[in-house]
mmCIF file of C-alpha atoms in Angstrom:
data_model
loop_
_atom_site.group_PDB
_atom_site.id
_atom_site.type_symbol
_atom_site.label_atom_id
_atom_site.label_comp_id
_atom_site.label_asym_id
_atom_site.label_seq_id
_atom_site.Cartn_x
_atom_site.Cartn_y
_atom_site.Cartn_z
ATOM 1 C CA MET A 1 128.942 102.227 174.402
ATOM 2 C CA SER A 2 127.199 103.795 177.756
ATOM 3 C CA LEU A 3 128.043 107.330 178.140
ATOM 4 C CA ILE A 4 129.265 106.112 181.890
ATOM 5 C CA LYS A 5 131.657 103.938 179.856
ATOM 6 C CA LEU A 6 133.035 106.419 177.511
ATOM 7 C CA LEU A 7 133.483 108.830 180.218
ATOM 8 C CA GLU A 8 135.577 106.286 181.965
ATOM 9 C CA THR A 9 137.316 105.711 178.805
ATOM 10 C CA TYR A 10 138.180 109.280 178.745
ATOM 11 C CA ILE A 11 139.230 110.071 182.130
ATOM 12 C CA GLU A 12 141.367 107.144 181.776
ATOM 13 C CA GLN A 13 143.147 107.946 178.814
ATOM 14 C CA ASN A 14 143.603 111.629 179.981
ATOM 15 C CA GLU A 15 144.764 110.171 183.332
ATOM 16 C CA LEU A 16 142.500 112.157 185.399
ATOM 17 C CA GLN A 17 141.569 109.103 187.861
ATOM 18 C CA SER A 18 142.405 111.706 190.739
ATOM 19 C CA LEU A 19 140.193 114.402 189.232
ATOM 20 C CA ASP A 20 138.002 115.928 191.810
ATOM 21 C CA GLY A 21 136.220 119.067 190.119
ATOM 22 C CA ILE A 22 135.474 119.722 186.198
ATOM 23 C CA HIS A 23 138.414 119.681 183.154
ATOM 24 C CA GLN A 24 138.184 121.228 180.277
ATOM 25 C CA THR A 25 138.326 119.315 177.232
ATOM 26 C CA GLN A 26 139.500 119.644 173.740
ATOM 27 C CA ILE A 27 136.347 120.820 172.575
ATOM 28 C CA PRO A 28 135.994 124.654 173.629
ATOM 29 C CA GLY A 29 132.750 125.214 176.193
ATOM 30 C CA VAL A 30 132.594 121.060 177.018
ATOM 31 C CA LEU A 31 134.001 120.243 180.381
ATOM 32 C CA ILE A 32 134.113 116.807 182.064
ATOM 33 C CA TYR A 33 132.972 116.499 185.722
ATOM 34 C CA ARG A 34 134.216 113.808 188.535
ATOM 35 C CA SER A 35 134.048 113.755 192.290
ATOM 36 C CA PRO A 36 135.198 110.841 194.299
ATOM 37 C CA TYR A 37 133.487 111.630 197.487
ATOM 38 C CA GLY A 38 130.556 114.038 196.710
ATOM 39 C CA SER A 39 130.183 117.157 199.059
ATOM 40 C CA ASP A 40 127.908 118.199 201.939
ATOM 41 C CA ARG A 41 125.715 121.138 201.022
ATOM 42 C CA GLN A 42 127.504 124.235 200.414
ATOM 43 C CA PRO A 43 126.744 127.475 198.501
ATOM 44 C CA LEU A 44 128.364 128.137 195.230
ATOM 45 C CA VAL A 45 127.602 129.762 191.810
ATOM 46 C CA TYR A 46 126.392 127.316 188.967
ATOM 47 C CA GLN A 47 127.468 128.538 185.901
ATOM 48 C CA SER A 48 125.054 128.884 182.846
ATOM 49 C CA GLY A 49 124.778 126.096 180.262
ATOM 50 C CA ILE A 50 123.753 122.434 180.310
ATOM 51 C CA LEU A 51 124.446 120.178 183.319
ATOM 52 C CA ILE A 52 124.164 116.426 182.402
ATOM 53 C CA LEU A 53 124.977 113.850 185.197
ATOM 54 C CA ALA A 54 125.951 110.123 184.124
ATOM 55 C CA GLN A 55 126.441 108.621 187.200
ATOM 56 C CA GLY A 56 125.750 109.363 191.460
ATOM 57 C CA TYR A 57 123.569 112.294 192.023
ATOM 58 C CA LYS A 58 123.065 116.052 193.517
ATOM 59 C CA ASN A 59 120.372 118.006 195.524
ATOM 60 C CA ILE A 60 120.123 121.754 194.666
ATOM 61 C CA TYR A 61 118.646 124.301 196.996
ATOM 62 C CA LEU A 62 117.707 127.839 195.486
ATOM 63 C CA ASP A 63 116.046 130.078 197.775
ATOM 64 C CA GLN A 64 112.832 127.949 199.046
ATOM 65 C CA GLN A 65 113.004 125.322 195.958
ATOM 66 C CA SER A 66 114.963 121.802 195.671
ATOM 67 C CA VAL A 67 115.797 120.034 192.803
ATOM 68 C CA THR A 68 117.042 116.160 192.916
ATOM 69 C CA TYR A 69 119.029 115.490 189.650
ATOM 70 C CA GLY A 70 121.008 111.845 189.012
ATOM 71 C CA ALA A 71 122.145 109.549 186.385
ATOM 72 C CA ASN A 72 120.852 110.263 182.976
ATOM 73 C CA ASP A 73 119.004 113.832 184.049
ATOM 74 C CA TYR A 74 120.252 116.817 183.123
ATOM 75 C CA LEU A 75 119.428 120.403 183.817
ATOM 76 C CA VAL A 76 119.529 123.507 181.775
ATOM 77 C CA VAL A 77 120.475 126.941 183.674
ATOM 78 C CA GLY A 78 120.357 129.680 181.889
ATOM 79 C CA VAL A 79 122.103 132.262 183.651
ATOM 80 C CA PRO A 80 124.858 131.777 186.296
ATOM 81 C CA LEU A 81 122.762 131.003 189.777
ATOM 82 C CA PRO A 82 124.202 131.494 193.351
ATOM 83 C CA LEU A 83 122.882 128.354 195.181
ATOM 84 C CA GLU A 84 123.411 125.100 197.581
ATOM 85 C CA CYS A 85 124.077 122.161 196.317
ATOM 86 C CA GLU A 86 125.051 118.758 197.862
ATOM 87 C CA SER A 87 126.547 115.697 195.961
ATOM 88 C CA PHE A 88 126.434 111.866 196.303
ATOM 89 C CA VAL A 89 128.193 109.308 194.955
ATOM 90 C CA GLU A 90 126.578 105.653 194.560
ATOM 91 C CA GLU A 91 128.469 102.202 195.605
ATOM 92 C CA GLY A 92 131.760 103.833 196.098
ATOM 93 C CA LYS A 93 131.547 105.101 192.720
ATOM 94 C CA PRO A 94 132.452 108.407 191.577
ATOM 95 C CA LEU A 95 129.917 111.296 190.219
ATOM 96 C CA LEU A 96 130.514 111.775 186.776
ATOM 97 C CA GLY A 97 128.556 114.124 184.109
ATOM 98 C CA ILE A 98 129.337 116.671 181.595
ATOM 99 C CA SER A 99 129.071 120.255 181.570
ATOM 100 C CA ILE A 100 128.135 122.357 178.809
ATOM 101 C CA ARG A 101 128.714 126.103 178.698
ATOM 102 C CA ILE A 102 127.286 127.220 175.831
ATOM 103 C CA PRO A 103 129.040 129.738 173.802
ATOM 104 C CA PRO A 104 126.665 132.934 172.764
ATOM 105 C CA GLY A 105 127.910 132.688 169.558
ATOM 106 C CA VAL A 106 126.717 128.691 168.831
ATOM 107 C CA LEU A 107 123.505 129.504 170.810
ATOM 108 C CA GLN A 108 122.567 132.480 168.158
ATOM 109 C CA LYS A 109 123.676 130.421 165.337
ATOM 110 C CA VAL A 110 121.607 127.332 166.066
ATOM 111 C CA VAL A 111 118.338 129.395 167.150
ATOM 112 C CA GLN A 112 118.981 131.387 163.904
ATOM 113 C CA LYS A 113 118.698 128.445 162.097
ATOM 114 C CA ILE A 114 115.672 127.126 163.558
ATOM 115 C CA GLU A 115 113.780 129.733 162.882
ATOM 116 C CA ALA A 116 114.904 130.450 159.508
ATOM 117 C CA SER A 117 113.120 127.015 158.833
ATOM 118 C CA GLY A 118 109.811 128.338 160.209
ATOM 119 C CA TYR A 119 109.964 127.150 163.778
ATOM 120 C CA SER A 120 108.530 129.205 166.248
ATOM 121 C CA ARG A 121 108.385 128.742 169.819
ATOM 122 C CA LYS A 122 106.324 130.870 172.336
ATOM 123 C CA PRO A 123 108.441 132.647 174.982
ATOM 124 C CA GLY A 124 108.947 130.669 178.415
ATOM 125 C CA THR A 125 107.555 132.518 181.533
ATOM 126 C CA CYS A 126 110.479 131.372 183.481
ATOM 127 C CA GLU A 127 109.069 130.103 186.375
ATOM 128 C CA LEU A 128 110.102 128.415 189.285
ATOM 129 C CA GLY A 129 113.914 129.875 188.838
ATOM 130 C CA CYS A 130 113.871 130.263 184.833
ATOM 131 C CA GLY A 131 113.997 126.355 184.088
ATOM 132 C CA LEU A 132 116.451 124.994 187.035
ATOM 133 C CA ARG A 133 114.339 121.991 186.874
ATOM 134 C CA SER A 134 115.448 118.197 186.463
ATOM 135 C CA VAL A 135 114.881 116.636 183.320
ATOM 136 C CA SER A 136 115.397 112.956 182.164
ATOM 137 C CA MET A 137 117.164 112.598 179.160
ATOM 138 C CA GLY A 138 115.383 111.149 176.151
ATOM 139 C CA LYS A 139 116.607 109.058 173.711
ATOM 140 C CA ASP A 140 117.753 112.178 171.311
ATOM 141 C CA ILE A 141 119.663 113.810 173.831
ATOM 142 C CA GLN A 142 121.044 110.825 175.309
ATOM 143 C CA ASP A 143 122.372 109.490 171.601
ATOM 144 C CA ALA A 144 123.413 113.203 171.327
ATOM 145 C CA SER A 145 125.480 113.285 174.413
ATOM 146 C CA ILE A 146 127.055 109.715 173.414
ATOM 147 C CA ARG A 147 128.047 110.628 170.178
ATOM 148 C CA LEU A 148 129.861 113.997 171.430
ATOM 149 C CA THR A 149 131.067 112.223 174.697
ATOM 150 C CA ALA A 150 132.722 109.635 172.032
ATOM 151 C CA SER A 151 134.454 112.079 170.109
ATOM 152 C CA LEU A 152 136.630 113.282 173.209
ATOM 153 C CA CYS A 153 138.074 110.266 173.126
ATOM 154 C CA HIS A 154 139.628 110.420 169.682
ATOM 155 C CA ASP A 155 141.159 113.721 168.922
ATOM 156 C CA LEU A 156 140.836 113.840 165.127
ATOM 157 C CA GLU A 157 137.198 113.472 165.414
ATOM 158 C CA ALA A 158 136.849 116.032 168.343
ATOM 159 C CA LYS A 159 138.856 118.385 165.753
ATOM 160 C CA VAL A 160 136.469 117.664 162.862
ATOM 161 C CA LEU A 161 133.139 116.791 164.539
ATOM 162 C CA GLY A 162 133.185 118.379 167.810
ATOM 163 C CA GLU A 163 131.684 121.643 166.922
ATOM 164 C CA SER A 164 128.935 120.032 164.814
ATOM 165 C CA LEU A 165 128.370 117.607 167.395
ATOM 166 C CA LEU A 166 127.886 120.190 170.181
ATOM 167 C CA GLU A 167 125.649 122.122 168.384
ATOM 168 C CA GLU A 168 123.352 118.598 168.022
ATOM 169 C CA LEU A 169 123.261 118.502 171.451
ATOM 170 C CA ILE A 170 122.380 122.114 172.040
ATOM 171 C CA PHE A 171 119.591 121.914 169.308
ATOM 172 C CA ARG A 172 118.074 118.930 171.025
ATOM 173 C CA VAL A 173 117.882 120.486 174.109
ATOM 174 C CA LEU A 174 116.581 123.649 172.526
ATOM 175 C CA MET A 175 113.639 121.639 170.879
ATOM 176 C CA SER A 176 113.073 119.907 174.394
ATOM 177 C CA LYS A 177 110.364 120.928 177.133
ATOM 178 C CA GLU A 178 113.132 123.072 178.940
ATOM 179 C CA GLY A 179 114.477 124.337 175.942
ATOM 180 C CA HIS A 180 112.490 128.051 176.177
ATOM 181 C CA VAL A 181 115.314 128.821 178.681
ATOM 182 C CA LEU A 182 117.414 129.036 175.737
ATOM 183 C CA PHE A 183 115.375 130.540 173.271
ATOM 184 C CA ASP A 184 114.339 133.371 175.952
ATOM 185 C CA LEU A 185 118.355 133.949 175.980
ATOM 186 C CA ALA A 186 118.801 134.311 172.490
ATOM 187 C CA HIS A 187 116.165 136.892 172.294
ATOM 188 C CA GLN A 188 118.240 139.731 173.140
ATOM 189 C CA GLU A 189 115.640 142.004 173.582
ATOM 190 C CA GLY A 190 113.396 140.207 176.350
ATOM 191 C CA HIS A 191 114.125 140.984 180.046
ATOM 192 C CA TYR A 192 115.417 137.417 180.377
ATOM 193 C CA ALA A 193 118.321 138.155 178.209
ATOM 194 C CA ARG A 194 118.717 141.774 179.386
ATOM 195 C CA VAL A 195 119.236 140.731 182.837
ATOM 196 C CA ALA A 196 121.519 137.606 181.503
ATOM 197 C CA GLY A 197 123.873 140.680 179.949
ATOM 198 C CA ILE A 198 123.879 142.215 183.337
ATOM 199 C CA LEU A 199 125.026 139.211 185.096
ATOM 200 C CA ASN A 200 127.443 138.809 182.532
ATOM 201 C CA ARG A 201 128.564 142.287 183.531
ATOM 202 C CA VAL A 202 128.731 141.048 187.185
ATOM 203 C CA HIS A 203 130.511 137.953 186.822
ATOM 204 C CA GLN A 204 133.704 139.851 184.756
ATOM 205 C CA ASP A 205 133.329 143.343 186.918
ATOM 206 C CA TYR A 206 132.762 141.901 190.644
ATOM 207 C CA SER A 207 135.623 143.695 192.174
ATOM 208 C CA GLN A 208 134.064 147.374 190.948
ATOM 209 C CA ASN A 209 131.591 149.323 192.472
ATOM 210 C CA LEU A 210 128.407 147.904 190.886
ATOM 211 C CA THR A 211 125.370 150.794 191.484
ATOM 212 C CA ILE A 212 121.785 149.530 191.255
ATOM 213 C CA ASN A 213 121.044 152.705 189.325
ATOM 214 C CA ASP A 214 124.121 151.728 186.818
ATOM 215 C CA LEU A 215 122.705 148.239 185.911
ATOM 216 C CA ALA A 216 119.078 149.468 185.290
ATOM 217 C CA LYS A 217 120.625 151.963 182.759
ATOM 218 C CA ASP A 218 122.603 149.297 181.274
ATOM 219 C CA ALA A 219 119.427 147.134 180.978
ATOM 220 C CA ASN A 220 117.453 150.089 179.617
ATOM 221 C CA MET A 221 115.220 149.745 182.093
ATOM 222 C CA SER A 222 113.820 152.109 185.208
ATOM 223 C CA ILE A 223 115.263 150.437 188.721
ATOM 224 C CA SER A 224 111.552 149.239 189.893
ATOM 225 C CA ALA A 225 111.165 147.190 186.800
ATOM 226 C CA PHE A 226 115.027 146.012 186.817
ATOM 227 C CA HIS A 227 114.653 144.997 190.559
ATOM 228 C CA GLN A 228 111.406 142.797 189.198
ATOM 229 C CA ALA A 229 113.112 141.170 186.394
ATOM 230 C CA PHE A 230 116.306 140.423 188.066
ATOM 231 C CA ARG A 231 114.333 138.753 191.025
ATOM 232 C CA HIS A 232 112.533 136.999 188.776
ATOM 233 C CA VAL A 233 115.490 135.365 186.847
ATOM 234 C CA THR A 234 117.904 134.639 190.007
ATOM 235 C CA MET A 235 115.412 134.344 192.761
ATOM 236 C CA GLU A 236 117.870 137.206 194.409
ATOM 237 C CA SER A 237 118.036 140.801 194.872
ATOM 238 C CA PRO A 238 121.308 142.464 192.625
ATOM 239 C CA LEU A 239 122.787 143.272 195.950
ATOM 240 C CA GLN A 240 122.424 139.751 197.498
ATOM 241 C CA TYR A 241 123.361 138.219 193.986
ATOM 242 C CA ILE A 242 126.453 140.406 193.504
ATOM 243 C CA LYS A 243 127.505 139.855 197.309
ATOM 244 C CA LYS A 244 127.198 136.002 196.872
ATOM 245 C CA VAL A 245 129.244 135.925 193.541
ATOM 246 C CA ARG A 246 132.016 138.324 195.211
ATOM 247 C CA LEU A 247 132.279 135.988 198.052
ATOM 248 C CA ASN A 248 132.102 132.604 196.194
ATOM 249 C CA LYS A 249 135.211 134.186 194.387
ATOM 250 C CA ALA A 250 137.013 134.998 197.148
ATOM 251 C CA LYS A 251 136.287 131.373 198.268
ATOM 252 C CA GLU A 252 137.943 130.549 195.166
ATOM 253 C CA LEU A 253 141.033 132.798 195.651
ATOM 254 C CA ILE A 254 141.845 131.759 199.191
ATOM 255 C CA GLN A 255 141.268 127.794 198.901
ATOM 256 C CA LEU A 256 142.225 127.283 194.935
ATOM 257 C CA GLU A 257 144.903 129.893 194.214
ATOM 258 C CA GLY A 258 146.251 130.367 198.314
ATOM 259 C CA ARG A 259 145.386 134.269 198.101
ATOM 260 C CA LYS A 260 145.652 135.652 201.751
ATOM 261 C CA VAL A 261 142.268 136.380 202.792
ATOM 262 C CA ASN A 262 142.458 140.411 203.505
ATOM 263 C CA GLU A 263 143.906 140.204 199.942
ATOM 264 C CA ALA A 264 141.505 138.221 198.570
ATOM 265 C CA ALA A 265 138.715 140.414 200.355
ATOM 266 C CA ARG A 266 140.470 143.700 198.510
ATOM 267 C CA MET A 267 140.215 141.359 195.200
ATOM 268 C CA VAL A 268 136.880 141.038 195.155
ATOM 269 C CA GLY A 269 135.715 144.418 195.989
ATOM 270 C CA TYR A 270 135.711 144.398 199.961
ATOM 271 C CA THR A 271 137.143 147.944 201.480
ATOM 272 C CA SER A 272 135.973 146.827 205.106
ATOM 273 C CA PRO A 273 137.983 143.284 206.418
ATOM 274 C CA SER A 274 135.466 143.244 209.259
ATOM 275 C CA GLN A 275 132.658 143.329 206.857
ATOM 276 C CA PHE A 276 134.154 140.678 204.559
ATOM 277 C CA HIS A 277 134.653 138.404 207.451
ATOM 278 C CA ARG A 278 131.157 138.608 208.869
ATOM 279 C CA GLU A 279 129.613 138.036 205.236
ATOM 280 C CA TYR A 280 131.795 135.135 204.392
ATOM 281 C CA LYS A 281 131.251 133.265 207.786
ATOM 282 C CA ARG A 282 127.421 133.737 207.422
ATOM 283 C CA LEU A 283 127.511 132.479 203.642
ATOM 284 C CA PHE A 284 130.203 129.311 203.990
ATOM 285 C CA LYS A 285 129.157 128.945 208.074
ATOM 286 C CA GLU A 286 133.223 129.070 208.141
ATOM 287 C CA THR A 287 135.777 131.612 208.761
ATOM 288 C CA PRO A 288 137.648 132.670 205.451
ATOM 289 C CA GLY A 289 140.942 131.267 206.996
ATOM 290 C CA ASP A 290 138.729 127.030 207.125
ATOM 291 C CA ARG A 291 140.383 125.921 203.782
ATOM 292 C CA LYS A 292 138.200 123.173 203.570
ATOM 293 C CA GLN A 293 138.288 121.313 200.109
ATOM 294 C CA SER A 294 135.811 123.367 197.747
ATOM 295 C CA ALA A 295 133.842 121.229 195.817
ATOM 296 C CA TYR A 296 131.973 122.036 192.558
#
């Protein structure tokens, strides 16, 4: 059965025909994506992981780059990236896909097994947004994706085989030409992994007073080296990245949780309502009170 048919079967079994967004499946870290309408170009944060599209297509804009990916393409995103995205349905059929949020422990486990076997891969250069490129799925990755999705349609298979099937898909991606992104992430002594660790802190502590000095110290880097490595990985300065994370989180609080605008501003670390309104409008091209439906 094709990946599209399996996703449609899962959606029907779980009564998700009205889903417009993402849904956590019974396998930790594996999410189903569905959008019946697509979306206009808008800022959002792409979470790290493996993104597989089965139906429809998307355009992604990061700094001065643009990436298009569609049916049977995948992306490997090593770190959470603030970017802009627009998505499109085709022939009235909803966008369908899978998002894999790779648990760090699982990634480490698979990489250690690979390297224990004697396999060695040269470190990646992380050029052009550190691997944010669309890649057509080869048969090995496509087959692994189908097996993983098929298990979701059977609870017992998902419980017994889900973790091993997820590891297989991660292995296949690690061995692909974009696998260097995940190898770099697993090797914690490199600059890429150090910045990734700092980004995890930013996404957890965005409401706190995060200073560049403290972040550079946590990364065990000089301020100048930290700035250079951070921009190399994210295509953003540390201050711009933190600002976009805060504003995207505020948008979620306002539009998805129904928080009041000033309350959301305080929750993400803003002390000046006027500054929050100004920066929110500059990023999203709308005021915080314009409660347009957010797309994933």
